[in-house]
Coordinates of C-alpha atoms and ligand atoms in Angstrom, one line a residue:
M1 CA -34.6 5.6 -5.3
E2 CA -31.5 7.9 -2.6
D3 CA -29.2 9.7 -4.6
S4 CA -25.8 8.9 -3.5
P5 CA -23.9 10.9 -2.0
S6 CA -22.6 14.5 -4.5
S7 CA -18.7 14.5 -5.5
E8 CA -18.5 17.7 -5.8
F9 CA -17.0 20.0 -2.6
S10 CA -20.0 22.8 -4.2
S11 CA -22.6 20.2 -2.6
L12 CA -21.3 21.8 1.2
P13 CA -22.2 24.0 2.6
L14 CA -18.3 25.2 3.5
H15 CA -17.1 28.7 3.9
P16 CA -16.7 30.8 0.3
A17 CA -12.3 30.5 1.6
L18 CA -12.2 26.8 1.8
L19 CA -13.6 26.1 -1.3
Q20 CA -11.0 28.9 -3.0
A21 CA -8.5 26.7 -1.4
V22 CA -9.7 23.3 -3.1
A23 CA -10.5 24.5 -6.1
S24 CA -6.8 26.3 -6.2
L25 CA -5.8 23.2 -5.3
N26 CA -7.1 21.5 -8.5
Y27 CA -9.2 19.7 -6.5
E28 CA -12.3 18.8 -8.5
R29 CA -14.0 15.9 -7.2
M30 CA -14.1 14.3 -3.3
T31 CA -12.4 11.7 -2.9
P32 CA -14.8 9.1 -1.7
I33 CA -13.6 9.0 2.0
Q34 CA -14.1 13.1 2.3
A35 CA -17.4 12.5 0.6
L36 CA -18.3 10.1 2.7
S37 CA -17.6 12.0 5.8
L38 CA -17.2 15.1 4.9
P39 CA -21.4 16.2 5.0
P40 CA -21.6 14.6 9.2
M41 CA -18.3 16.3 10.4
L42 CA -20.0 19.3 9.1
A43 CA -22.7 18.6 10.8
Q44 CA -20.3 18.5 13.7
R45 CA -20.6 15.0 14.1
D46 CA -18.0 12.5 15.8
V47 CA -17.4 9.9 12.9
I48 CA -15.0 7.1 12.5
G49 CA -13.0 6.9 9.4
Q50 CA -11.3 3.7 7.9
A51 CA -9.1 5.2 5.2
R52 CA -5.6 4.7 4.7
T53 CA -2.3 7.3 3.3
G54 CA -3.6 8.5 -0.1
S55 CA -7.0 8.1 0.7
G56 CA -7.6 12.3 1.2
K57 CA -8.2 11.6 4.5
T58 CA -6.0 14.6 5.5
A59 CA -8.1 17.1 3.9
A60 CA -11.3 15.5 4.9
Y61 CA -10.9 16.3 8.6
G62 CA -8.0 19.2 7.5
L63 CA -11.8 21.2 6.3
G64 CA -14.2 19.9 8.7
L65 CA -11.8 21.3 11.8
L66 CA -11.0 24.7 9.4
S67 CA -15.2 25.0 9.1
R68 CA -15.3 25.2 13.0
I69 CA -12.1 28.0 13.3
D70 CA -13.1 31.7 14.0
P71 CA -10.4 33.1 13.5
E72 CA -10.8 36.4 15.3
L73 CA -10.5 34.0 19.2
N74 CA -6.8 33.6 19.7
K75 CA -7.3 30.3 21.3
V76 CA -6.6 26.4 20.2
Q77 CA -9.3 25.5 18.8
A78 CA -8.6 22.4 17.2
L79 CA -5.8 19.6 18.0
V80 CA -4.5 17.2 15.6
L81 CA -2.4 13.7 17.6
C82 CA -1.1 11.4 14.7
P83 CA 2.0 9.1 15.4
T84 CA 4.8 9.7 12.9
R85 CA 7.2 13.6 12.4
E86 CA 7.2 13.4 9.2
L87 CA 3.0 12.8 9.3
A88 CA 2.7 15.7 11.5
D89 CA 5.0 17.8 9.3
Q90 CA 2.8 16.3 6.4
I91 CA -0.9 17.2 8.0
A92 CA 0.6 20.4 8.8
K93 CA 1.1 20.7 5.1
E94 CA -2.1 19.6 3.6
I95 CA -4.1 22.0 6.7
R96 CA -2.2 25.5 6.2
R97 CA -3.4 24.9 2.0
L98 CA -6.7 24.9 2.8
A99 CA -6.6 28.2 4.9
R100 CA -4.4 30.1 2.7
C101 CA -7.7 31.4 2.3
L102 CA -9.0 32.3 5.6
P103 CA -7.2 35.1 7.4
N104 CA -4.5 34.9 10.0
I105 CA -5.7 30.5 10.4
K106 CA -2.6 30.0 12.7
L107 CA -1.0 26.9 13.1
T108 CA 1.7 24.9 15.2
I109 CA 3.5 22.1 14.9
L110 CA 4.7 19.4 18.4
S111 CA 6.7 17.4 17.3
G112 CA 9.1 15.4 19.9
G113 CA 12.9 14.5 20.1
I114 CA 12.7 17.9 19.3
D115 CA 14.3 21.0 20.5
K116 CA 11.0 22.3 22.8
R117 CA 12.1 25.9 22.7
P118 CA 11.2 27.4 19.0
Q119 CA 7.8 25.6 20.1
L120 CA 7.3 27.0 23.4
A121 CA 7.6 30.7 21.1
S122 CA 5.2 29.7 19.0
L123 CA 2.6 28.6 21.6
E124 CA 2.9 32.5 22.4
H125 CA 1.6 33.3 18.9
D126 CA -1.6 31.4 19.8
P127 CA -1.9 29.5 17.3
H128 CA -5.9 27.9 16.4
I129 CA -4.7 24.6 15.9
V130 CA -2.1 22.4 17.0
V131 CA -0.5 19.3 14.8
G132 CA 1.3 16.9 16.9
M133 CA 2.0 14.1 18.6
A134 CA 0.9 12.8 21.9
G135 CA 3.5 12.8 24.4
R136 CA 5.0 16.4 23.7
V137 CA 1.5 17.4 23.6
Q138 CA 1.6 15.8 27.0
E139 CA 4.3 17.5 28.2
H140 CA 3.0 21.4 27.0
L141 CA 0.1 21.3 28.8
A142 CA 1.7 19.6 32.2
L143 CA 4.5 23.6 31.4
G144 CA 0.8 25.2 31.1
T145 CA 2.6 26.6 27.3
L146 CA -0.9 24.6 26.2
K147 CA -4.0 24.9 27.2
L148 CA -7.0 23.0 25.3
D149 CA -10.5 24.6 26.9
H150 CA -11.5 26.3 23.8
L151 CA -10.9 23.2 21.9
K152 CA -13.5 22.2 19.8
V153 CA -12.0 19.5 17.8
L154 CA -9.8 16.7 18.4
V155 CA -8.6 14.3 15.6
L156 CA -6.4 11.1 16.0
D157 CA -4.8 9.6 13.2
E158 CA -3.1 7.5 12.1
A159 CA -4.7 5.6 15.5
D160 CA -3.4 2.6 14.6
R161 CA 0.0 2.9 14.5
M162 CA -0.3 5.3 18.2
L163 CA -1.7 2.6 20.8
D164 CA 1.3 2.3 22.8
S165 CA 1.1 2.1 26.6
D166 CA 2.3 5.5 26.9
F167 CA 0.2 6.6 23.2
E168 CA -3.2 5.4 25.0
E169 CA -2.1 7.7 28.8
A170 CA -1.6 10.8 26.9
T171 CA -4.4 10.6 25.0
R172 CA -6.6 10.4 28.5
E173 CA -4.1 13.4 29.5
I174 CA -5.6 15.6 26.5
V175 CA -9.0 14.2 26.4
L176 CA -9.2 15.6 30.6
Q177 CA -8.6 19.2 30.0
A178 CA -10.6 19.7 26.6
P179 CA -13.9 19.9 27.2
K180 CA -16.7 17.8 26.9
T181 CA -18.8 19.1 24.1
R182 CA -15.7 18.4 21.2
Q183 CA -16.3 16.9 18.0
T184 CA -13.4 14.2 17.9
L185 CA -12.2 12.4 15.0
F186 CA -10.7 9.5 14.0
F187 CA -8.9 8.1 10.9
S188 CA -7.6 4.9 11.0
A189 CA -6.8 2.5 8.2
T190 CA -7.8 -1.1 9.8
F191 CA -10.0 -0.9 13.6
P192 CA -8.1 -3.5 15.2
E193 CA -10.0 -3.5 19.0
S194 CA -7.6 -1.1 20.9
V195 CA -8.8 1.6 18.3
R196 CA -12.1 0.4 19.1
A197 CA -11.7 0.6 22.8
L198 CA -10.1 4.5 22.9
S199 CA -13.3 5.4 20.7
H200 CA -16.1 4.2 22.6
K201 CA -14.1 5.8 24.8
L202 CA -13.5 9.7 23.7
Q203 CA -16.4 9.7 20.4
K204 CA -19.8 10.1 21.6
Q205 CA -22.5 7.3 19.2
P206 CA -19.6 7.8 16.0
L207 CA -21.1 7.7 12.8
E208 CA -19.0 4.8 10.4
V209 CA -17.2 5.4 7.7
T210 CA -15.7 3.0 5.6
V211 CA -14.6 3.2 1.7
D212 CA -14.3 -0.4 1.0
T213 CA -12.1 -2.0 3.3
A214 CA -10.8 -5.1 1.2
A215 CA -9.3 -2.6 -1.2
A216 CA -8.3 0.4 1.6
A217 CA -6.3 -1.5 4.4
P218 CA -5.4 -4.5 2.5
E219 CA -2.4 -7.0 5.6
V220 CA 1.3 -5.8 4.6
Q221 CA 3.6 -6.8 6.2
Q222 CA 6.8 -4.4 5.3
H223 CA 10.5 -5.6 6.1
F224 CA 13.8 -3.8 5.7
Y225 CA 17.2 -5.7 5.7
S226 CA 20.0 -3.9 5.6
V227 CA 22.9 -6.1 3.9
D228 CA 25.6 -5.1 2.2
P229 CA 26.2 -4.5 -1.7
E230 CA 27.6 -8.2 -2.7
R231 CA 25.6 -9.9 -1.1
R232 CA 22.6 -9.1 -2.0
L233 CA 22.2 -11.5 -4.0
T234 CA 22.9 -14.4 -1.3
A235 CA 20.0 -11.9 0.8
L236 CA 17.8 -12.3 -1.9
A237 CA 17.7 -15.9 -2.1
H238 CA 17.9 -16.0 2.0
L239 CA 14.5 -14.5 1.7
L240 CA 12.8 -16.1 -1.3
S241 CA 14.5 -20.0 1.5
V242 CA 12.5 -18.2 4.2
H243 CA 9.6 -17.0 3.3
R244 CA 9.1 -19.5 0.5
P245 CA 6.4 -16.9 -0.5
E246 CA 3.5 -18.7 -3.3
S247 CA 4.5 -15.7 -6.3
A248 CA 7.0 -13.0 -5.6
L249 CA 7.7 -9.9 -7.7
V250 CA 11.9 -9.0 -7.6
F251 CA 12.1 -5.5 -8.4
C252 CA 15.6 -4.3 -9.4
H253 CA 16.7 -1.0 -10.3
T254 CA 17.9 -1.9 -14.0
K255 CA 17.9 -4.5 -16.6
R256 CA 21.2 -5.7 -16.0
D257 CA 20.9 -6.8 -12.6
A258 CA 17.5 -7.9 -13.0
Q259 CA 19.3 -10.2 -15.6
D260 CA 21.4 -10.7 -13.2
V261 CA 19.8 -11.7 -10.9
E262 CA 17.5 -14.5 -12.9
R263 CA 19.7 -15.9 -13.9
Q264 CA 21.3 -16.1 -10.5
L265 CA 18.4 -18.0 -8.9
A266 CA 18.0 -19.7 -12.1
Q267 CA 21.7 -21.8 -11.4
R268 CA 20.5 -21.6 -7.7
G269 CA 17.3 -23.2 -8.2
F270 CA 15.2 -21.4 -8.0
S271 CA 11.8 -21.5 -10.2
V272 CA 11.9 -17.7 -11.4
L273 CA 11.9 -15.9 -14.8
G274 CA 13.1 -12.3 -16.3
L275 CA 10.8 -9.6 -16.8
H276 CA 12.5 -6.0 -18.5
G277 CA 12.4 -4.0 -21.6
D278 CA 14.3 -6.5 -24.0
I279 CA 12.3 -8.7 -24.6
E280 CA 9.3 -9.6 -27.8
Q281 CA 6.3 -9.0 -26.9
R282 CA 4.9 -12.8 -27.2
E283 CA 7.5 -13.8 -24.6
R284 CA 6.8 -11.1 -22.6
D285 CA 2.8 -12.9 -22.7
E286 CA 4.1 -16.3 -21.9
V287 CA 6.8 -15.1 -19.0
L288 CA 3.6 -13.4 -17.2
E289 CA 1.5 -16.4 -18.5
R290 CA 3.8 -18.4 -16.9
F291 CA 4.0 -16.3 -13.7
A292 CA 0.3 -15.7 -13.5
N293 CA -1.2 -19.9 -13.2
G294 CA 1.7 -20.6 -10.7
S295 CA 4.3 -22.0 -12.7
C296 CA 7.2 -20.0 -12.2
R297 CA 7.3 -19.1 -8.3
V298 CA 9.2 -15.7 -9.0
L299 CA 9.2 -13.0 -11.4
V300 CA 12.7 -10.7 -11.6
A301 CA 11.4 -7.8 -13.6
T302 CA 12.1 -3.7 -13.5
D303 CA 10.1 -1.3 -12.4
V304 CA 9.0 -0.2 -15.8
A305 CA 8.8 -3.2 -17.0
A306 CA 5.9 -4.2 -14.1
R307 CA 4.0 -1.1 -15.4
G308 CA 0.6 -2.9 -16.0
L309 CA 1.2 -6.3 -14.3
D310 CA -2.2 -6.8 -13.5
I311 CA -1.4 -10.2 -11.0
K312 CA -4.0 -9.6 -8.4
T313 CA -2.7 -12.6 -5.6
L314 CA 1.2 -12.4 -5.2
A315 CA 2.1 -13.2 -2.5
A316 CA 5.0 -11.4 -2.0
V317 CA 7.2 -8.3 -3.4
I318 CA 10.6 -7.9 -3.4
S319 CA 13.2 -4.7 -3.5
Y320 CA 16.5 -6.0 -4.7
E321 CA 17.4 -2.0 -4.4
L322 CA 15.2 0.5 -2.6
P323 CA 13.8 3.3 -5.6
S324 CA 15.5 6.5 -5.6
D325 CA 12.1 7.3 -6.7
A326 CA 10.0 7.0 -2.8
D327 CA 6.7 7.1 -5.1
V328 CA 7.8 3.1 -7.4
H329 CA 8.4 2.2 -3.3
V330 CA 4.6 2.7 -2.4
H331 CA 3.7 1.4 -5.9
R332 CA 5.9 -2.1 -5.3
V333 CA 4.1 -2.1 -2.2
G334 CA 1.2 -1.6 -3.7
R335 CA 1.3 -4.9 -5.7
T336 CA 1.4 -7.2 -2.7
G337 CA -1.7 -7.7 -0.1
R338 CA -4.6 -6.7 -2.7
A339 CA -8.3 -6.9 -2.9
G340 CA -8.2 -8.0 0.7
S341 CA -4.9 -11.0 0.6
S342 CA -2.6 -10.0 3.1
G343 CA 0.9 -9.9 1.8
L344 CA 5.0 -9.2 2.4
A345 CA 6.8 -6.8 0.6
L346 CA 10.5 -7.6 2.2
H347 CA 13.5 -4.9 1.0
L348 CA 17.0 -4.7 0.7
C349 CA 19.3 -1.6 1.3
S350 CA 22.4 -0.7 1.5
P351 CA 24.5 1.5 3.3
R352 CA 24.6 3.7 0.7
E353 CA 21.0 3.4 0.0
G354 CA 20.2 5.7 3.0
E355 CA 18.8 8.9 1.0
R356 CA 16.5 6.9 -1.0
L357 CA 15.7 5.1 2.6
A358 CA 15.3 9.0 4.0
A359 CA 12.8 9.5 1.1
I360 CA 10.4 6.4 1.8
E361 CA 10.2 7.1 5.8
Q362 CA 9.8 11.0 4.8
R363 CA 6.8 9.8 2.7
L364 CA 5.2 7.4 4.3
G365 CA 5.5 9.5 7.8
I366 CA 7.5 6.1 9.6
Q367 CA 11.0 5.8 11.3
I368 CA 11.8 2.3 9.5
K369 CA 13.6 0.0 11.6
L370 CA 16.5 -1.5 9.0
Q371 CA 16.9 -5.4 10.4
K372 CA 19.5 -7.6 10.4
L373 CA 20.2 -10.9 8.4
P374 CA 22.4 -13.5 10.3
M375 CA 24.9 -13.4 6.5
T376 CA 27.2 -15.5 8.7
A377 CA 24.0 -18.6 9.4
L378 CA 21.9 -17.3 6.2
S379 CA 19.7 -21.0 5.3
P380 CA 20.5 -22.9 2.7
D381 CA 19.0 -22.4 -0.4
R382 CA 14.8 -24.3 -0.4
P383 CA 13.5 -22.8 -3.7
L384 CA 10.1 -23.8 -3.4
P385 CA 9.4 -25.9 -6.9
A386 CA 6.4 -25.1 -9.0
T387 CA 3.6 -27.8 -8.7
V388 CA 2.2 -26.8 -12.0
V389 CA 3.4 -26.8 -15.1
T390 CA 2.3 -24.5 -19.0
L391 CA 0.9 -25.9 -21.9
C392 CA 1.1 -24.0 -25.2
I393 CA -1.6 -24.6 -28.0
D394 CA -0.6 -23.2 -31.7
G395 CA -4.2 -22.2 -32.0
G396 CA -6.9 -19.0 -30.1
R397 CA -9.7 -17.3 -30.8
R398 CA -9.4 -16.6 -34.6
D399 CA -9.2 -20.4 -34.4
K400 CA -13.4 -19.8 -32.3
L401 CA -10.7 -21.5 -30.1
R402 CA -12.2 -20.7 -25.8
P403 CA -10.9 -21.9 -22.5
G404 CA -14.0 -24.0 -22.2
D405 CA -13.3 -26.3 -25.7
V406 CA -10.6 -26.8 -23.9
L407 CA -11.3 -27.5 -21.2
G408 CA -13.8 -30.4 -22.8
A409 CA -10.1 -31.8 -24.5
L410 CA -9.0 -32.3 -21.4
T411 CA -11.3 -34.0 -19.5
G412 CA -13.5 -35.7 -21.6
E413 CA -13.7 -39.2 -21.4
A414 CA -11.8 -40.9 -19.0
G415 CA -10.1 -37.8 -19.0
L416 CA -8.3 -35.8 -17.0
V417 CA -10.0 -33.9 -14.0
K418 CA -11.4 -30.5 -13.8
E419 CA -9.0 -30.1 -10.5
A420 CA -6.0 -30.8 -12.6
I421 CA -6.1 -28.0 -15.2
G422 CA -5.5 -24.5 -13.9
K423 CA -6.2 -21.1 -16.2
I424 CA -6.4 -21.3 -19.5
N425 CA -6.1 -17.9 -21.2
T426 CA -6.3 -16.8 -25.5
Y427 CA -4.6 -15.7 -27.6
D428 CA -5.0 -14.4 -31.0
T429 CA -3.8 -17.7 -32.2
R430 CA -2.0 -19.1 -28.8
T431 CA -3.9 -20.7 -25.6
Y432 CA -1.7 -21.2 -22.2
V433 CA -3.5 -24.4 -20.3
A434 CA -1.9 -24.9 -17.3
I435 CA -1.8 -28.2 -15.4
D436 CA -0.8 -29.9 -12.6
K437 CA 2.6 -30.7 -13.2
K438 CA 1.7 -34.4 -12.3
L439 CA -0.1 -35.0 -15.1
A440 CA 1.4 -32.8 -17.8
K441 CA 2.1 -35.9 -19.6
R442 CA -0.7 -37.2 -20.0
A443 CA -2.0 -34.5 -20.0
L444 CA 0.8 -33.6 -23.2
Q445 CA 0.1 -36.8 -24.9
R446 CA -4.1 -36.3 -24.5
L447 CA -3.6 -32.9 -27.1
R448 CA -1.0 -34.3 -29.0
E449 CA -3.3 -37.2 -30.0
G450 CA -6.8 -36.3 -29.6
K451 CA -8.7 -33.1 -31.3
I452 CA -10.0 -29.7 -29.4
K453 CA -13.0 -29.4 -31.9
G454 CA -12.4 -31.1 -34.5
K455 CA -9.1 -30.3 -35.1
N456 CA -5.5 -30.9 -34.8
F457 CA -3.8 -28.9 -33.1
R458 CA 0.3 -28.4 -32.1
V459 CA 1.1 -28.2 -28.3
R460 CA 3.7 -27.5 -26.8
P461 CA 5.4 -27.7 -22.8
I462 CA 7.3 -24.9 -22.1
G463 CA 10.0 -24.2 -20.1
W464 CA 9.8 -28.0 -18.9
D465 CA 10.9 -31.2 -20.3
G466 CA 9.4 -33.8 -19.3
Ligands
AMP1 P1 -3.7 11.8 1.6 O1 -4.9 10.9 2.0 O2 -4.3 12.5 2.4 O3 -2.5 12.0 2.9 O4 -4.0 12.5 0.5 C1 -3.2 12.2 -0.2 C2 -2.9 13.2 -1.4 O5 -4.2 13.9 -1.7 C3 -2.4 14.2 -1.1 O6 -1.6 15.3 -1.7 C4 -3.5 15.5 -1.1 O7 -3.1 16.7 -1.1 C5 -4.4 15.0 -1.9 N1 -5.7 15.2 -2.2 C6 -6.7 15.2 -0.7 N2 -8.1 15.6 -1.0 C7 -8.2 15.3 -2.8 C8 -8.9 15.9 -4.1 N3 -10.4 15.7 -3.4 N4 -8.5 15.7 -5.0 C9 -7.3 15.3 -5.4 N5 -6.7 15.6 -4.5 C10 -7.2 14.9 -3.1

């Protein structure tokens, strides 16, 4: 049997100075993308890696390219192309940290949209590494201020976000100036046809590495809307009415907001529940059950209350307000589009939240375009009703009740069809059953009249009065 790749950095033929840097950064083990891509990269193969932000991909190719740099040779030996200025800054920071134990490695950032003069000055000092955006790199090549005739490694990071026509053209010209013997590395969260086509043109028999595609690259559509703070709720109702997500988690900043939003959405006819710090465990269980089994469509929560919520198929997450911490934003978005299913992340942002927006842009390395909502022509409320209701049986594991027993009681002789019955979840003293709304009355009657496992249990509908 073949051994799985080791996750120890020390198992790699890395320069001691790089191992030392990795240790000083407290990177104890390689991340999956590092364990898979570093061995072929260090063997100087071309690699195309599917990885997104947070996977450790920057350190993967950073170590790969630093391994190829000859500090004595004052020429550009590695070039990293990426789509945004923020990302260029982040990449440069990570590479500099990894190079901290190597002597005199010089790195220059060539981002677009900023003054060229400092860039010209820094290029005069012959950097070993350049991190930049394709357009600006191309400009410097045209000016003759940048030369790539000693380039050993070319990296395209977040290739899928760079592929507009200008970029393709710029990349092609850049590549023409680089030696054919170079190593070319591609990293991208997704591999659309355009990325594959470019890889085909620029790479030599690339080794493809993917880390759990489904989990690593969920398709999440993210939209940010500018909103007048007074009209936040109307905007939220509009988004819910237009998108009509099967399940939506609405994040509020404070407990009070969460309560207000829940109450107002309920008044407007939405199938909604709230989750905030104040409710008791039992009520919390009920709320979560109802949301998870689809008998409630919208859950309004604070970030703290939503912690640990493990619902796998959230159709949408909505920020009623942007969080002050960009990491919280990433967590919110990470709750939709899980396990390969596509997701929707919608965010309301008032003019006062500019700083929060900037922090998110910085964190994601993207420029966010705020969209406007047609506030004068908002769609009328069109709540998506739940088609399922939840019944609660006052008996659970302690009564040796298992989901199969409840299913049996409902479907037995002339009972309900299996398709009408959704999730059945048992707790110590209670069991929750999701039932098709149209058949809920019959189910309730059946459970009340009949016995489950030879015993009578109290059964009540939750949040539904028949
Ligand atoms: P990236 O996917 O490149 O944006 O990296 C995500 C974060 O993980 C960065 O803050 C890195 O510094 C960090 N990181 C990269 N490799 C490792 C590792 N092997 N162990 C712990 N953290 C790491």
